[in-house]
Coordinates of C-alpha atoms and ligand atoms in Angstrom, one line a residue:
Chain S
X1 CA -31.3 24.9 -5.4
X2 CA -32.3 23.7 -8.8
X3 CA -29.3 25.4 -10.4
X4 CA -27.0 23.9 -7.8
X5 CA -28.3 20.4 -8.7
X6 CA -27.8 21.2 -12.4
X7 CA -24.2 22.3 -11.7
X8 CA -23.5 19.3 -9.5
X9 CA -24.7 16.9 -12.3
X10 CA -22.5 18.9 -14.7
X11 CA -19.5 17.9 -12.5
X12 CA -20.3 14.2 -12.9
X13 CA -18.2 13.6 -16.0
X14 CA -15.2 15.3 -14.5
X15 CA -15.8 13.3 -11.4
X16 CA -15.7 10.0 -13.4
X17 CA -12.5 11.1 -15.0
X18 CA -10.9 12.0 -11.7
X19 CA -11.9 8.6 -10.4
X20 CA -10.2 6.9 -13.3
X21 CA -7.1 9.1 -12.8
X22 CA -7.2 8.4 -9.0
X23 CA -7.4 4.6 -9.5
X24 CA -4.4 4.9 -12.0
X25 CA -2.4 6.8 -9.4
X26 CA -3.1 4.1 -6.8
X27 CA -2.3 1.4 -9.3
X28 CA 1.1 3.1 -10.0
X29 CA 1.8 3.6 -6.3
X30 CA 0.9 0.2 -5.2
X31 CA 2.6 -1.8 -8.0
X32 CA 5.7 0.2 -8.9
X33 CA 5.9 2.3 -5.7
X34 CA 5.9 5.7 -7.3
X35 CA 3.6 8.7 -6.4
X36 CA 3.3 9.8 -10.0
X37 CA 3.0 13.5 -10.6
X38 CA 3.2 13.0 -14.4
X39 CA 0.1 10.8 -14.6
X40 CA -2.2 13.5 -16.2
X41 CA 0.6 14.9 -18.3
X42 CA 1.1 11.5 -19.8
X43 CA -2.6 11.4 -20.6
X44 CA -2.4 14.9 -22.0
X45 CA 0.3 13.8 -24.4
X46 CA -2.0 11.1 -25.7
X47 CA -5.0 13.5 -25.8
X48 CA -3.1 16.1 -27.9
X49 CA -1.8 13.3 -30.2
X50 CA -5.4 12.4 -30.8
X51 CA -6.3 16.1 -31.4
X52 CA -3.4 16.6 -33.8
X53 CA -4.3 13.5 -35.8
X54 CA -8.0 14.5 -35.9
X55 CA -7.1 18.0 -37.1
X56 CA -5.1 16.3 -39.9
X57 CA -8.2 14.6 -41.0
X58 CA -8.0 11.2 -39.4
X59 CA -11.4 9.7 -38.5
X60 CA -12.2 10.2 -34.9
X61 CA -12.3 6.6 -33.8
X62 CA -8.9 5.9 -35.3
X63 CA -7.5 9.1 -33.8
X64 CA -8.7 8.1 -30.4
X65 CA -7.0 4.7 -30.8
X66 CA -3.7 6.3 -31.8
X67 CA -4.1 8.8 -28.9
X68 CA -4.5 6.0 -26.4
X69 CA -1.4 4.3 -27.9
X70 CA 0.5 7.6 -27.7
X71 CA -0.5 7.8 -24.0
X72 CA 0.7 4.3 -23.4
X73 CA 4.0 5.1 -25.1
X74 CA 4.4 8.3 -23.1
X75 CA 3.8 6.2 -19.9
X76 CA 6.3 3.7 -21.1
X77 CA 8.9 6.4 -21.6
X78 CA 8.5 7.7 -18.1
X79 CA 8.6 4.1 -16.8
X80 CA 11.9 3.5 -18.6
X81 CA 13.3 6.6 -16.9
X82 CA 12.1 5.5 -13.5
X83 CA 13.1 1.8 -13.8
X84 CA 16.5 2.5 -15.3
X85 CA 17.8 5.2 -13.0
X86 CA 15.5 5.3 -9.9
X87 CA 14.6 1.7 -9.3
X88 CA 16.6 1.7 -6.0
X89 CA 15.6 5.2 -4.8
X90 CA 13.2 5.8 -1.9
X91 CA 9.6 6.9 -2.3
X92 CA 10.2 10.6 -1.8
X93 CA 13.1 10.8 -4.3
X94 CA 10.9 9.1 -6.9
X95 CA 8.0 11.5 -6.2
X96 CA 10.4 14.4 -6.5
X97 CA 11.7 13.1 -9.8
X98 CA 8.2 12.8 -11.3
X99 CA 7.4 16.3 -10.1
X100 CA 10.5 17.6 -11.9
X101 CA 9.5 15.6 -15.0
X102 CA 6.1 17.1 -14.9
X103 CA 7.5 20.6 -15.1
X104 CA 9.7 19.5 -18.1
X105 CA 6.8 17.8 -19.8
X106 CA 4.5 20.8 -19.5
X107 CA 7.2 23.1 -20.9
X108 CA 7.8 20.8 -23.9
X109 CA 4.1 20.1 -24.3
X110 CA 3.1 23.7 -24.3
X111 CA 5.7 24.4 -26.9
X112 CA 4.7 21.6 -29.2
X113 CA 1.0 22.3 -28.9
X114 CA 1.3 26.0 -29.5
X115 CA 0.8 27.3 -25.9
X116 CA -2.6 28.7 -25.2
X117 CA -3.5 28.5 -28.9
X118 CA -6.9 26.9 -28.9
X119 CA -7.3 23.5 -30.5
X120 CA -10.7 22.1 -31.4
X121 CA -11.4 19.2 -29.1
X122 CA -13.9 16.9 -30.6
X123 CA -16.5 15.5 -28.2
X124 CA -15.8 11.8 -28.3
X125 CA -19.1 11.0 -26.7
X126 CA -21.6 13.7 -27.7
X127 CA -25.2 14.2 -26.7
X128 CA -27.6 13.9 -23.8
X129 CA -28.4 10.5 -22.4
X130 CA -31.5 11.2 -20.2
X131 CA -33.1 13.8 -18.0
X132 CA -32.8 13.4 -14.2
X133 CA -35.3 15.5 -12.3
X134 CA -35.3 17.9 -15.2
X135 CA -31.6 18.0 -15.6
X136 CA -29.7 16.9 -18.7
X137 CA -27.3 14.1 -18.0
X138 CA -24.8 13.8 -20.9
X139 CA -23.5 10.6 -22.4
X140 CA -20.0 11.8 -21.5
X141 CA -21.0 11.8 -17.8
X142 CA -22.7 8.4 -18.1
X143 CA -19.7 6.9 -19.9
X144 CA -17.0 8.2 -17.6
X145 CA -19.0 7.0 -14.6
X146 CA -19.6 3.5 -16.0
X147 CA -16.0 3.4 -17.2
X148 CA -14.6 4.4 -13.8
X149 CA -16.7 1.8 -12.0
X150 CA -15.8 -0.9 -14.6
X151 CA -12.1 0.1 -14.5
X152 CA -12.1 -0.1 -10.7
X153 CA -13.7 -3.5 -10.5
X154 CA -11.7 -4.8 -13.4
X155 CA -8.4 -3.7 -11.7
X156 CA -9.4 -5.4 -8.5
X157 CA -10.4 -8.7 -10.2
X158 CA -7.3 -8.6 -12.4
X159 CA -5.0 -8.3 -9.3
X160 CA -7.0 -11.0 -7.4
X161 CA -7.5 -13.6 -10.1
X162 CA -4.9 -13.5 -12.9
X163 CA -1.4 -14.9 -12.9
X164 CA 0.0 -11.5 -13.9
X165 CA -2.0 -9.9 -11.2
X166 CA -0.5 -12.3 -8.7
X167 CA 3.0 -11.5 -9.9
X168 CA 2.3 -7.8 -9.7
X169 CA 1.1 -8.1 -6.1
X170 CA 4.2 -10.2 -5.2
X171 CA 6.4 -7.5 -6.9
X172 CA 4.7 -4.8 -4.9
X173 CA 5.2 -6.6 -1.6
X174 CA 8.8 -7.8 -1.9
X175 CA 10.5 -6.8 -5.1
X176 CA 13.7 -8.8 -4.4
X177 CA 11.9 -12.0 -3.4
X178 CA 9.8 -11.6 -6.6
X179 CA 12.9 -11.3 -8.7
X180 CA 14.5 -14.3 -7.0
X181 CA 11.6 -16.6 -8.1
X182 CA 12.1 -15.5 -11.6
X183 CA 9.3 -12.9 -12.0
X184 CA 10.1 -10.5 -14.8
X185 CA 9.9 -7.4 -12.6
X186 CA 11.1 -4.8 -15.1
X187 CA 8.7 -6.0 -17.8
X188 CA 5.8 -5.9 -15.4
X189 CA 6.7 -2.5 -14.1
X190 CA 6.9 -1.1 -17.7
X191 CA 3.5 -2.8 -18.4
X192 CA 2.0 -0.9 -15.5
X193 CA 3.3 2.4 -16.8
X194 CA 2.1 1.7 -20.3
X195 CA -1.4 0.6 -19.3
X196 CA -2.0 3.5 -16.9
X197 CA -0.7 5.9 -19.6
X198 CA -3.2 4.6 -22.1
X199 CA -6.2 4.6 -19.7
X200 CA -5.4 8.1 -18.5
X201 CA -5.2 9.4 -22.1
X202 CA -8.7 8.1 -22.8
X203 CA -10.1 9.6 -19.6
X204 CA -8.6 13.0 -20.4
X205 CA -10.0 12.8 -24.0
X206 CA -13.5 12.6 -22.6
X207 CA -13.3 15.6 -20.3
X208 CA -10.9 17.7 -22.4
X209 CA -13.8 19.6 -24.2
X210 CA -15.1 20.6 -20.8
X211 CA -11.8 22.2 -19.8
X212 CA -9.6 25.1 -20.9
X213 CA -8.0 22.8 -23.3
X214 CA -4.3 23.6 -23.1
X215 CA -1.5 21.2 -22.3
X216 CA -0.7 22.7 -18.9
X217 CA -4.3 22.7 -17.6
X218 CA -4.8 19.0 -18.6
X219 CA -1.5 18.1 -17.0
X220 CA -2.5 19.7 -13.7
X221 CA -5.5 17.4 -13.5
X222 CA -3.0 15.4 -11.5
X223 CA -4.1 17.4 -8.5
X224 CA -7.7 16.1 -8.4
X225 CA -6.2 12.7 -9.3
X226 CA -3.9 12.6 -6.3
X227 CA -6.7 14.0 -4.1
X228 CA -8.9 11.0 -5.1
X229 CA -6.0 8.7 -4.5
X230 CA -5.4 10.3 -1.1
X231 CA -9.1 9.7 -0.2
X232 CA -8.3 6.0 -1.0
X233 CA -5.2 6.3 1.3
X234 CA -3.3 5.2 -1.8
X235 CA -4.5 1.7 -1.3
X236 CA -8.3 1.4 -1.8
X237 CA -9.4 1.6 -5.4
X238 CA -13.1 1.9 -4.4
X239 CA -12.5 4.7 -2.0
X240 CA -10.6 6.5 -4.7
X241 CA -13.5 5.9 -7.1
X242 CA -16.0 7.4 -4.7
X243 CA -13.6 10.2 -3.8
X244 CA -13.0 11.2 -7.5
X245 CA -16.7 11.4 -8.3
X246 CA -17.3 13.4 -5.1
X247 CA -14.6 15.9 -6.0
X248 CA -16.2 16.3 -9.4
X249 CA -19.7 16.9 -7.9
X250 CA -18.2 19.3 -5.4
X251 CA -16.4 21.3 -8.1
X252 CA -19.6 21.4 -10.1
X253 CA -21.6 22.7 -7.1
X254 CA -19.1 25.3 -6.2
X255 CA -19.2 26.7 -9.7
X256 CA -22.9 27.4 -9.3
X257 CA -22.5 29.4 -6.1
X258 CA -21.9 33.0 -7.4
X259 CA -19.4 34.4 -4.9
X260 CA -17.1 31.4 -4.8
X261 CA -17.5 30.1 -8.3
X262 CA -14.1 31.6 -9.3
X263 CA -12.4 29.3 -6.8
X264 CA -13.7 26.0 -8.1
X265 CA -10.2 25.1 -9.2
X266 CA -9.2 25.2 -5.5
X267 CA -11.6 22.4 -4.6
X268 CA -9.1 19.5 -5.1
X269 CA -6.5 21.4 -3.0
X270 CA -9.0 21.9 -0.2
X271 CA -9.8 18.2 -0.4
X272 CA -6.2 17.3 -0.1
X273 CA -5.7 19.6 2.8
X274 CA -8.8 18.2 4.6
X275 CA -7.7 14.6 4.0
X276 CA -4.2 15.3 5.3
X277 CA -5.4 17.1 8.4
X278 CA -7.9 14.3 9.0
X279 CA -5.2 11.6 8.7
X280 CA -2.9 13.6 11.0
X281 CA -5.4 14.1 13.8
X282 CA -4.2 11.0 15.6
X283 CA -0.6 12.2 15.5
X284 CA -1.6 15.6 16.8
X285 CA -3.6 14.1 19.6
X286 CA -0.6 11.9 20.6
X287 CA 1.7 14.9 20.5
X288 CA -0.6 17.0 22.6
X289 CA -0.7 14.4 25.4
Chain M
X1 CA 23.9 -35.1 -11.5
X2 CA 23.9 -31.3 -10.6
X3 CA 27.2 -29.7 -9.9
X4 CA 27.3 -26.1 -8.6
X5 CA 30.8 -24.8 -8.3
X6 CA 32.2 -21.5 -7.2
X7 CA 35.8 -20.5 -7.6
X8 CA 38.0 -17.7 -6.5
X9 CA 35.0 -15.6 -5.6
X10 CA 35.5 -12.1 -4.3
X11 CA 32.7 -9.8 -3.2
X12 CA 32.9 -6.3 -1.8
X13 CA 30.4 -4.5 0.4
X14 CA 30.6 -0.7 0.3
X15 CA 34.1 -1.0 -1.2
X16 CA 35.4 -3.3 1.5
X17 CA 36.3 -6.9 0.6
X18 CA 34.0 -9.2 2.5
X19 CA 34.3 -12.5 0.5
X20 CA 38.0 -13.0 -0.2
X21 CA 38.6 -15.8 -2.6
X22 CA 36.1 -18.6 -1.8
X23 CA 36.0 -22.0 -3.5
X24 CA 33.0 -24.2 -2.9
X25 CA 31.4 -27.1 -4.6
X26 CA 27.8 -28.4 -4.0
X27 CA 26.6 -31.6 -5.5
X28 CA 23.1 -32.7 -6.3
X29 CA 21.8 -35.1 -3.6
X30 CA 24.1 -33.5 -1.0
X31 CA 23.7 -30.9 1.7
X32 CA 26.7 -28.6 1.9
X33 CA 26.7 -26.9 5.3
X34 CA 28.3 -23.5 5.5
X35 CA 29.1 -22.4 9.0
X36 CA 30.8 -19.3 10.5
X37 CA 30.5 -16.8 13.3
X38 CA 28.4 -13.6 13.0
X39 CA 29.8 -11.3 10.3
X40 CA 31.9 -13.9 8.7
X41 CA 30.2 -13.2 5.4
X42 CA 27.8 -16.1 5.0
X43 CA 24.8 -14.0 3.9
X44 CA 27.0 -11.8 1.6
X45 CA 28.2 -15.0 0.0
X46 CA 24.7 -16.4 -0.7
X47 CA 23.5 -13.0 -1.9
X48 CA 26.3 -12.8 -4.4
X49 CA 25.5 -16.3 -5.7
X50 CA 21.8 -15.4 -6.3
X51 CA 22.7 -12.0 -7.8
X52 CA 21.3 -9.7 -5.1
X53 CA 24.8 -8.1 -4.9
X54 CA 27.4 -8.1 -7.6
X55 CA 30.6 -10.1 -7.5
X56 CA 34.0 -8.5 -8.0
X57 CA 35.7 -11.5 -9.6
X58 CA 35.5 -15.3 -9.7
X59 CA 33.1 -17.8 -11.2
X60 CA 29.7 -19.2 -10.3
X61 CA 29.0 -22.2 -12.4
X62 CA 25.8 -24.3 -12.5
X63 CA 26.2 -27.4 -14.7
X64 CA 28.4 -25.6 -17.1
X65 CA 26.3 -22.3 -17.2
X66 CA 28.2 -19.3 -15.9
X67 CA 25.9 -17.2 -13.6
X68 CA 28.1 -14.5 -12.3
X69 CA 27.1 -11.9 -14.9
X70 CA 23.4 -12.8 -15.0
X71 CA 20.5 -10.9 -13.4
X72 CA 18.9 -12.6 -10.3
X73 CA 15.8 -13.5 -12.4
X74 CA 18.0 -15.2 -15.1
X75 CA 19.9 -17.2 -12.4
X76 CA 16.5 -18.3 -11.0
X77 CA 15.4 -19.5 -14.4
X78 CA 18.7 -21.5 -14.7
X79 CA 17.8 -23.4 -11.6
X80 CA 19.2 -21.5 -8.7
X81 CA 16.9 -20.7 -5.7
X82 CA 17.7 -18.6 -2.7
X83 CA 15.7 -18.8 0.5
X84 CA 16.7 -15.5 2.1
X85 CA 17.3 -14.8 5.7
X86 CA 14.2 -13.4 7.5
X87 CA 11.3 -15.5 6.0
X88 CA 10.5 -13.3 3.0
X89 CA 6.9 -14.4 2.4
X90 CA 4.6 -12.1 0.4
X91 CA 2.7 -11.1 3.5
X92 CA -0.6 -9.9 2.0
X93 CA -1.0 -13.0 -0.2
X94 CA -2.3 -16.3 1.0
X95 CA -0.2 -19.3 1.5
X96 CA -1.5 -20.8 -1.7
X97 CA -0.9 -17.6 -3.6
X98 CA 2.6 -17.5 -2.3
X99 CA 3.2 -20.9 -3.9
X100 CA 1.2 -20.3 -7.0
X101 CA 3.2 -17.2 -8.0
X102 CA 6.4 -19.2 -8.0
X103 CA 4.9 -22.3 -9.7
X104 CA 7.0 -23.7 -12.5
X105 CA 5.0 -24.9 -15.5
X106 CA 6.1 -28.5 -14.9
X107 CA 5.6 -28.4 -11.1
X108 CA 2.5 -29.0 -9.0
X109 CA 1.3 -27.4 -5.8
X110 CA 1.0 -31.0 -4.4
X111 CA 4.8 -31.2 -4.2
X112 CA 4.7 -28.3 -1.7
X113 CA 1.9 -29.8 0.4
X114 CA 3.6 -33.2 0.3
X115 CA 6.7 -31.7 1.8
X116 CA 4.8 -29.7 4.4
X117 CA 1.3 -31.2 4.9
X118 CA 0.7 -28.7 7.7
X119 CA 0.4 -25.9 5.2
X120 CA -2.7 -27.5 3.6
X121 CA -5.0 -26.3 6.3
X122 CA -3.4 -22.8 6.2
X123 CA -3.7 -22.5 2.5
X124 CA -6.1 -19.6 2.5
X125 CA -4.5 -17.7 5.4
X126 CA -2.5 -14.6 4.5
X127 CA 1.2 -15.4 4.9
X128 CA 1.8 -12.4 7.1
X129 CA -0.6 -13.9 9.6
X130 CA 1.3 -17.3 9.8
X131 CA 3.6 -18.3 12.6
X132 CA 7.3 -18.1 12.1
X133 CA 7.7 -21.8 11.5
X134 CA 4.8 -21.8 9.0
X135 CA 6.3 -18.8 7.2
X136 CA 9.6 -20.6 6.9
X137 CA 7.8 -23.6 5.4
X138 CA 6.1 -21.3 2.9
X139 CA 9.3 -19.8 1.7
X140 CA 11.0 -23.2 1.4
X141 CA 7.9 -24.7 -0.4
X142 CA 7.7 -21.6 -2.6
X143 CA 11.3 -22.3 -3.6
X144 CA 10.7 -25.9 -4.4
X145 CA 7.7 -25.3 -6.8
X146 CA 10.1 -23.1 -8.7
X147 CA 11.9 -26.3 -9.6
X148 CA 15.5 -25.5 -8.7
X149 CA 18.6 -27.7 -9.1
X150 CA 20.4 -25.7 -6.4
X151 CA 18.8 -24.2 -3.3
X152 CA 20.6 -21.8 -1.0
X153 CA 19.1 -21.6 2.5
X154 CA 20.1 -18.8 4.9
X155 CA 19.4 -19.2 8.7
X156 CA 16.1 -20.9 8.4
X157 CA 16.0 -21.8 12.1
X158 CA 16.6 -18.4 13.6
X159 CA 14.0 -17.7 16.3
X160 CA 12.2 -21.0 15.9
X161 CA 11.4 -23.6 18.6
X162 CA 13.6 -26.7 18.5
X163 CA 10.8 -29.1 17.4
X164 CA 10.1 -26.8 14.4
X165 CA 13.8 -26.6 13.6
X166 CA 14.2 -30.4 13.5
X167 CA 11.1 -30.6 11.4
X168 CA 12.6 -28.2 8.9
X169 CA 15.9 -30.0 9.0
X170 CA 14.2 -33.3 8.0
X171 CA 12.5 -31.5 5.1
X172 CA 15.8 -30.1 3.9
X173 CA 17.3 -33.6 4.0
X174 CA 14.4 -34.9 1.9
X175 CA 15.1 -32.2 -0.7
X176 CA 18.7 -33.3 -1.0
X177 CA 17.6 -36.9 -1.2
X178 CA 15.3 -35.9 -4.1
X179 CA 18.5 -34.8 -5.9
X180 CA 18.7 -31.1 -5.2
X181 CA 22.1 -29.6 -4.3
X182 CA 21.5 -27.8 -1.0
X183 CA 23.7 -25.1 0.5
X184 CA 22.7 -24.7 4.1
X185 CA 23.8 -21.7 6.2
X186 CA 23.0 -22.4 9.8
X187 CA 23.5 -21.1 13.4
X188 CA 22.7 -24.5 15.0
X189 CA 26.0 -26.1 13.8
X190 CA 25.3 -29.5 15.5
X191 CA 21.9 -29.9 13.9
X192 CA 23.1 -28.9 10.5
X193 CA 26.2 -31.2 10.6
X194 CA 23.9 -34.1 11.6
X195 CA 22.0 -33.9 8.4
X196 CA 24.8 -32.5 6.1
X197 CA 27.3 -34.2 3.9
X198 CA 30.1 -31.7 3.3
X199 CA 31.0 -28.8 5.6
X200 CA 32.6 -25.5 5.0
X201 CA 33.6 -23.0 7.7
X202 CA 33.9 -19.4 6.7
X203 CA 36.0 -16.9 8.7
X204 CA 36.4 -13.3 7.7
X205 CA 35.5 -14.1 4.1
X206 CA 37.8 -17.1 3.7
X207 CA 37.2 -20.8 3.8
X208 CA 39.1 -22.3 6.8
X209 CA 37.6 -25.8 6.7
X210 CA 36.5 -27.9 3.8
X211 CA 35.7 -31.5 4.7
X212 CA 33.4 -34.1 6.1
X213 CA 30.4 -33.1 8.2
X214 CA 30.7 -36.2 10.4
X215 CA 34.3 -35.5 11.3
X216 CA 33.5 -31.9 12.3
X217 CA 30.5 -33.1 14.3
X218 CA 32.6 -35.5 16.3
X219 CA 35.1 -32.7 17.3
X220 CA 33.3 -29.7 18.7
X221 CA 36.5 -28.2 20.1
X222 CA 38.0 -28.1 16.6
X223 CA 34.8 -26.4 15.3
X224 CA 35.1 -23.8 18.1
X225 CA 38.7 -23.1 17.1
X226 CA 37.7 -22.7 13.4
X227 CA 35.0 -20.2 14.4
X228 CA 37.2 -18.1 16.5
X229 CA 40.5 -18.4 14.6
X230 CA 43.8 -17.5 16.2
X231 CA 42.2 -16.0 19.2
X232 CA 41.3 -19.5 20.5
X233 CA 44.6 -21.1 19.5
Ligands
ATP1 N1 25.1 -3.4 3.4 C1 26.4 -3.5 3.9 N2 27.3 -2.6 3.7 C2 28.5 -2.7 4.1 N3 29.0 -3.8 4.8 C3 28.1 -4.7 5.1 C4 26.8 -4.7 4.6 N4 26.1 -5.8 5.0 C5 27.0 -6.5 5.7 N5 28.2 -5.9 5.7 C6 29.4 -6.4 6.4 O1 29.8 -7.6 5.7 C7 30.3 -8.5 6.7 C8 29.6 -9.8 6.5 O2 28.2 -9.7 6.8 P1 27.2 -10.9 6.5 O3 25.8 -10.4 6.8 O4 27.4 -11.5 5.2 O5 27.6 -11.9 7.7 P2 26.9 -13.3 8.1 O6 28.0 -14.3 8.2 O7 25.7 -13.5 7.4 O8 26.5 -12.9 9.6 P3 25.3 -13.4 10.5 O9 25.7 -14.7 11.1 O10 25.2 -12.3 11.6 O11 24.1 -13.4 9.6 C9 30.1 -7.9 8.0 O12 31.3 -7.4 8.5 C10 29.2 -6.8 7.8 O13 29.5 -5.7 8.7
MG2 MG1 23.7 -13.7 7.8

């Protein structure tokens, strides 16, 4: 039981990162109407930019800043593709496009980063913060949790209170009416892509040292991200926040249970499956009648 | 004084010509009423003016600025506003947020509430929850605080009770009296002609009448023939 608790706590920092990724996924879906499969890959690009600069001797803090900027640029690039050629496409086409882009980005990313060749991932936030019932809680876990809560609340307040937030909501509800009152829809959409890119990059930097640190594995963190977003029904930031943290805890716990520990990577898939089945229960019931 | 002039305008939809050489002039302080039967091309015409759909040829000129090649947002910034068919409120935003998001730096929310005082007590209600008439007021008010020189209004009265319709008509007259050039597309021809200055009738993408509103209002049989064309002759 003790070891299960330890393992669950070990999943906390991953959970915080999933929560941030999930909130970003909802942000992108609600504001630019794209289910974005490239979210984590964009972040991975930023993370590897950080690692490369660090390996070249740049001070860590500076490398992190450049990495976040690189993530924002990568997001912007995907945003340019989506707003230039797929602005008028329907939701499923856009999702398929980002899935295809994901495959391309992983291929290019693996090539540029030397495939499975190990890189040294610096711990951005090292050390242990405190002990909880005898279990070490790391600063990385505390930081991702605080960040994920802060990011969620900030996002909500930003959308509710600022002029840009208001414009973004208008854009998401009726893009044409928004354009007709002179809102700069393309600029705003690109802004959303850039900001989520930068934030995702930072979240991935924190948890990268805990993962098998190759480009593909980081890019596939889009799975727990979308699972968290799904828990929030792609609309509630808070539910996605809680969902992301829970997926992290669940993954941590599973890794401590001997016989199933090999399958901890499947946890997000199971969560997605469970949420989808749960959300379809009404439809099934209706069909059965 | 604002002059909004359109010349030799041609617009296609799915490759088929829908607007076939339309000339129209709307002046500040006047309501230009655009009538025509279902499918005549009224909505297509307005959408091409605001930039929702592209024009094939012709000009759209607002006080010397050529709009035909501009994006919808740029046309809005030049002073053109389009109140679309179907009460396009931002449904999950409150009345006040709907107005705020369109607020021009020189404009004040008070202008909107002066035009429609009934919106004041509904200011914190989500626009999606408002009645049809209230939603129509919100989109017209939203357009006003955007500070337009020209306002295009498409079928604002469809599905609304007669008292609401005359309420809206009075408000539109007030806008024109304040100096805005109004282009009013309307099903209720009699009501529109009663408040309008100049009338145009569109049939199968061409203007078949261009003249005084009052003259057309006095002669419903003539209007009927204009709507139906040769079939009624
Ligand atoms: N998206 C479209 N693709 C192809 N043709 C279209 C499209 N929308 C409208 N049309 C055609 O263009 C013509 C004009 O339609 P439009 O909606 O402009 O008419 P309208 O005068 O506004 O009619 P109503 O009084 O019914 O609103 C019609 O023949 C219609 O079938
Ligand atoms: Mg129409």
